[in-house]
PDB file of C-alpha atoms in Angstrom:
ATOM      1  CA  MET L   1      17.807  -2.635  -0.728  1.00 34.00           C
ATOM      2  CA  TRP L   2      14.939  -2.372   1.727  1.00 41.00           C
ATOM      3  CA  LEU L   3      12.017  -4.530   2.602  1.00 43.00           C
ATOM      4  CA  LEU L   4       8.576  -3.486   3.720  1.00 45.00           C
ATOM      5  CA  ALA L   5       5.989  -6.074   4.670  1.00 43.00           C
ATOM      6  CA  LEU L   6       2.370  -5.008   4.579  1.00 45.00           C
ATOM      7  CA  SER L   7      -0.698  -6.805   5.755  1.00 42.00           C
ATOM      8  CA  VAL L   8      -3.709  -4.981   4.377  1.00 45.00           C
ATOM      9  CA  PHE L   9      -7.309  -5.462   5.316  1.00 42.00           C
ATOM     10  CA  LEU L  10      -9.571  -3.389   3.114  1.00 42.00           C
ATOM     11  CA  GLN L  11     -13.178  -2.936   4.002  1.00 41.00           C
ATOM     12  CA  ALA L  12     -15.107  -0.876   1.512  1.00 40.00           C
ATOM     13  CA  ALA L  13     -18.799  -0.241   1.877  1.00 38.00           C
ATOM     14  CA  VAL L  14     -20.644   0.581  -1.326  1.00 39.00           C
ATOM     15  CA  VAL L  15     -23.929   0.026   0.433  1.00 41.00           C
ATOM     16  CA  ALA L  16     -24.236  -0.613   4.161  1.00 47.00           C
ATOM     17  CA  GLN L  17     -24.734  -4.370   3.614  1.00 52.00           C
ATOM     18  CA  ASN L  18     -22.115  -4.786   0.845  1.00 63.00           C
ATOM     19  CA  VAL L  19     -18.661  -5.017   2.457  1.00 70.00           C
ATOM     20  CA  VAL L  20     -15.522  -6.244   0.703  1.00 72.00           C
ATOM     21  CA  LEU L  21     -12.683  -7.617   2.835  1.00 76.00           C
ATOM     22  CA  ARG L  22      -9.404  -7.801   0.865  1.00 81.00           C
ATOM     23  CA  THR L  23      -6.571  -9.879   2.281  1.00 85.00           C
ATOM     24  CA  PHE L  24      -3.782 -11.707   0.446  1.00 89.00           C
ATOM     25  CA  ASP L  25      -4.891 -15.200   1.514  1.00 90.00           C
ATOM     26  CA  GLU L  26      -5.915 -16.214  -2.018  1.00 91.00           C
ATOM     27  CA  ASP L  27      -2.978 -14.599  -3.864  1.00 92.00           C
ATOM     28  CA  LYS L  28      -0.118 -16.628  -5.306  1.00 94.00           C
ATOM     29  CA  ILE L  29       3.071 -16.623  -3.223  1.00 94.00           C
ATOM     30  CA  GLY L  30       5.910 -14.853  -5.080  1.00 93.00           C
ATOM     31  CA  ALA L  31       3.628 -12.918  -7.439  1.00 92.00           C
ATOM     32  CA  PRO L  32       2.100  -9.424  -7.324  1.00 89.00           C
ATOM     33  CA  PRO L  33      -1.392  -9.398  -5.790  1.00 89.00           C
ATOM     34  CA  ALA L  34      -4.380  -9.656  -8.126  1.00 89.00           C
ATOM     35  CA  GLY L  35      -6.391  -6.462  -8.633  1.00 87.00           C
ATOM     36  CA  PHE L  36      -3.534  -4.113  -7.724  1.00 85.00           C
ATOM     37  CA  ALA L  37      -1.900  -1.581 -10.032  1.00 82.00           C
ATOM     38  CA  LEU L  38       1.772  -0.900  -9.265  1.00 81.00           C
ATOM     39  CA  ALA L  39       3.234   2.582  -9.674  1.00 80.00           C
ATOM     40  CA  ALA L  40       5.987   4.835  -8.357  1.00 76.00           C
ATOM     41  CA  GLY L  41       6.836   8.493  -8.013  1.00 71.00           C
ATOM     42  CA  ARG L  42      10.041  10.511  -7.897  1.00 68.00           C
ATOM     43  CA  ASP L  43      12.418   7.896  -9.340  1.00 67.00           C
ATOM     44  CA  ALA L  44      11.331   4.933  -7.216  1.00 66.00           C
ATOM     45  CA  ALA L  45      11.024   1.426  -8.639  1.00 64.00           C
ATOM     46  CA  SER L  46       7.395   0.331  -9.089  1.00 64.00           C
ATOM     47  CA  ASP L  47       8.353  -3.340  -9.279  1.00 69.00           C
ATOM     48  CA  GLY L  48       9.275  -5.519  -6.333  1.00 77.00           C
ATOM     49  CA  TRP L  49       5.758  -5.971  -4.893  1.00 84.00           C
ATOM     50  CA  THR L  50       5.072  -9.659  -4.158  1.00 88.00           C
ATOM     51  CA  VAL L  51       2.942 -11.738  -1.841  1.00 92.00           C
ATOM     52  CA  LYS L  52       4.961 -13.724   0.692  1.00 91.00           C
ATOM     53  CA  ARG L  53       4.196 -15.963   3.612  1.00 92.00           C
ATOM     54  CA  GLU L  54       4.887 -14.707   7.118  1.00 89.00           C
ATOM     55  CA  GLY L  55       4.018 -17.341   9.671  1.00 89.00           C
ATOM     56  CA  THR L  56       0.534 -18.550   8.772  1.00 90.00           C
ATOM     57  CA  ALA L  57      -0.439 -15.297   7.025  1.00 88.00           C
ATOM     58  CA  ARG L  58       0.237 -13.958   3.556  1.00 90.00           C
ATOM     59  CA  VAL L  59       1.521 -10.401   3.337  1.00 89.00           C
ATOM     60  CA  LEU L  60       2.338  -7.900   0.617  1.00 86.00           C
ATOM     61  CA  VAL L  61       6.070  -7.162   0.533  1.00 85.00           C
ATOM     62  CA  HIS L  62       7.986  -4.467  -1.320  1.00 80.00           C
ATOM     63  CA  GLU L  63      11.597  -5.395  -2.017  1.00 78.00           C
ATOM     64  CA  GLY L  64      12.570  -2.496  -4.222  1.00 66.00           C
ATOM     65  CA  ARG L  65      15.982  -1.187  -5.062  1.00 66.00           C
ATOM     66  CA  GLN L  66      17.352   1.713  -3.009  1.00 64.00           C
ATOM     67  CA  SER L  67      15.543   4.889  -4.054  1.00 64.00           C
ATOM     68  CA  PRO L  68      15.853   8.586  -3.195  1.00 64.00           C
ATOM     69  CA  ALA L  69      14.459   9.519   0.232  1.00 67.00           C
ATOM     70  CA  ASP L  70      11.486  11.464  -1.177  1.00 67.00           C
ATOM     71  CA  SER L  71      10.472   8.746  -3.655  1.00 70.00           C
ATOM     72  CA  PHE L  72       7.729   6.178  -3.154  1.00 74.00           C
ATOM     73  CA  ALA L  73       6.368   2.958  -4.629  1.00 78.00           C
ATOM     74  CA  VAL L  74       2.645   2.269  -4.362  1.00 81.00           C
ATOM     75  CA  ALA L  75       0.376  -0.738  -4.787  1.00 82.00           C
ATOM     76  CA  ILE L  76      -3.115   0.535  -5.655  1.00 81.00           C
ATOM     77  CA  PHE L  77      -6.148  -1.678  -5.097  1.00 81.00           C
ATOM     78  CA  SER L  78      -7.868  -0.884  -8.368  1.00 74.00           C
ATOM     79  CA  ALA L  79     -10.341  -3.720  -8.750  1.00 65.00           C
ATOM     80  CA  PHE L  80     -13.321  -1.681  -7.514  1.00 68.00           C
ATOM     81  CA  GLN L  81     -14.513   1.903  -7.179  1.00 70.00           C
ATOM     82  CA  TYR L  82     -16.154   2.971  -3.904  1.00 71.00           C
ATOM     83  CA  GLN L  83     -17.927   5.948  -2.430  1.00 72.00           C
ATOM     84  CA  ASP L  84     -17.316   5.163   1.252  1.00 73.00           C
ATOM     85  CA  VAL L  85     -14.177   3.354   2.346  1.00 73.00           C
ATOM     86  CA  GLN L  86     -12.798   2.219   5.672  1.00 75.00           C
ATOM     87  CA  VAL L  87      -9.183   1.023   5.480  1.00 76.00           C
ATOM     88  CA  SER L  88      -6.987  -0.652   8.050  1.00 75.00           C
ATOM     89  CA  VAL L  89      -3.351  -1.568   7.489  1.00 77.00           C
ATOM     90  CA  ARG L  90      -0.614  -3.164   9.552  1.00 78.00           C
ATOM     91  CA  PHE L  91       2.969  -2.834   8.423  1.00 79.00           C
ATOM     92  CA  LYS L  92       6.346  -4.036   9.529  1.00 77.00           C
ATOM     93  CA  ALA L  93       9.546  -2.288   8.466  1.00 74.00           C
ATOM     94  CA  ILE L  94      12.460  -4.625   7.821  1.00 73.00           C
ATOM     95  CA  GLY L  95      15.924  -3.522   6.746  1.00 68.00           C
ATOM     96  CA  GLY L  96      16.276   0.081   5.592  1.00 67.00           C
ATOM     97  CA  GLY L  97      12.572   0.755   4.899  1.00 65.00           C
ATOM     98  CA  ARG L  98      11.220   3.062   7.587  1.00 74.00           C
ATOM     99  CA  THR L  99       8.202   4.668   5.898  1.00 79.00           C
ATOM    100  CA  ALA L 100       4.813   3.292   4.840  1.00 82.00           C
ATOM    101  CA  GLY L 101       1.324   4.616   4.351  1.00 83.00           C
ATOM    102  CA  LEU L 102      -2.026   4.631   2.624  1.00 84.00           C
ATOM    103  CA  VAL L 103      -3.050   6.358  -0.600  1.00 83.00           C
ATOM    104  CA  TRP L 104      -6.564   7.392  -1.633  1.00 82.00           C
ATOM    105  CA  LYS L 105      -8.197   9.370  -4.448  1.00 83.00           C
ATOM    106  CA  TYR L 106      -5.332   8.082  -6.573  1.00 82.00           C
ATOM    107  CA  GLN L 107      -5.224   9.373 -10.156  1.00 84.00           C
ATOM    108  CA  ASP L 108      -1.499   8.936 -10.873  1.00 81.00           C
ATOM    109  CA  PRO L 109       1.803   8.970  -8.931  1.00 78.00           C
ATOM    110  CA  MET L 110       1.769  12.771  -8.786  1.00 80.00           C
ATOM    111  CA  ASN L 111      -1.955  13.323  -8.060  1.00 87.00           C
ATOM    112  CA  HIS L 112      -3.405  11.687  -4.925  1.00 85.00           C
ATOM    113  CA  TYR L 113      -3.806  11.960  -1.165  1.00 88.00           C
ATOM    114  CA  SER L 114      -1.701   9.944   1.246  1.00 86.00           C
ATOM    115  CA  ALA L 115      -1.097   9.338   4.916  1.00 88.00           C
ATOM    116  CA  GLN L 116       2.500   8.369   5.671  1.00 86.00           C
ATOM    117  CA  LEU L 117       4.076   7.029   8.826  1.00 86.00           C
ATOM    118  CA  ASP L 118       7.815   7.721   9.050  1.00 84.00           C
ATOM    119  CA  LEU L 119       9.378   5.643  11.816  1.00 84.00           C
ATOM    120  CA  ALA L 120      12.782   7.351  11.574  1.00 82.00           C
ATOM    121  CA  GLU L 121      11.225  10.786  12.164  1.00 85.00           C
ATOM    122  CA  GLN L 122       8.460   9.444  14.441  1.00 88.00           C
ATOM    123  CA  GLU L 123       5.982  11.381  12.343  1.00 90.00           C
ATOM    124  CA  LEU L 124       2.547  10.753  10.835  1.00 90.00           C
ATOM    125  CA  ALA L 125       1.643  13.151   8.018  1.00 90.00           C
ATOM    126  CA  VAL L 126      -1.218  13.576   5.549  1.00 92.00           C
ATOM    127  CA  TYR L 127      -0.331  14.875   2.088  1.00 89.00           C
ATOM    128  CA  ARG L 128      -2.152  16.154  -0.966  1.00 92.00           C
ATOM    129  CA  VAL L 129       0.149  15.473  -3.919  1.00 85.00           C
ATOM    130  CA  VAL L 130      -0.439  17.603  -7.043  1.00 89.00           C
TER     131      VAL L 130
END
């Protein structure tokens, strides 16, 4: 089992004055975050995403079962559609989880773009998954 704690701050500008900041401060502890779709690719478990408290902050945590090395679980912020998006994420790998990233232009687990940081390989890569 591995644990990945994410603290996501999403700023999406539909119009220059209309900015949405998405944190997990209003989400229920122990439950999946509101407005997120949960999915997985290549035999990973899509469940296991919950909001937890870390210090004074609330973070999104994935506590999934052990999955193949090339598999992935994703939490997709699906509440809104945007033209221009600026995304910032902080993550903390705990236990066996050593990879995290961001996904955009998501259509399904096998059709999207992603940027992945692999701490074990000390590598940042951008992928187009089709």
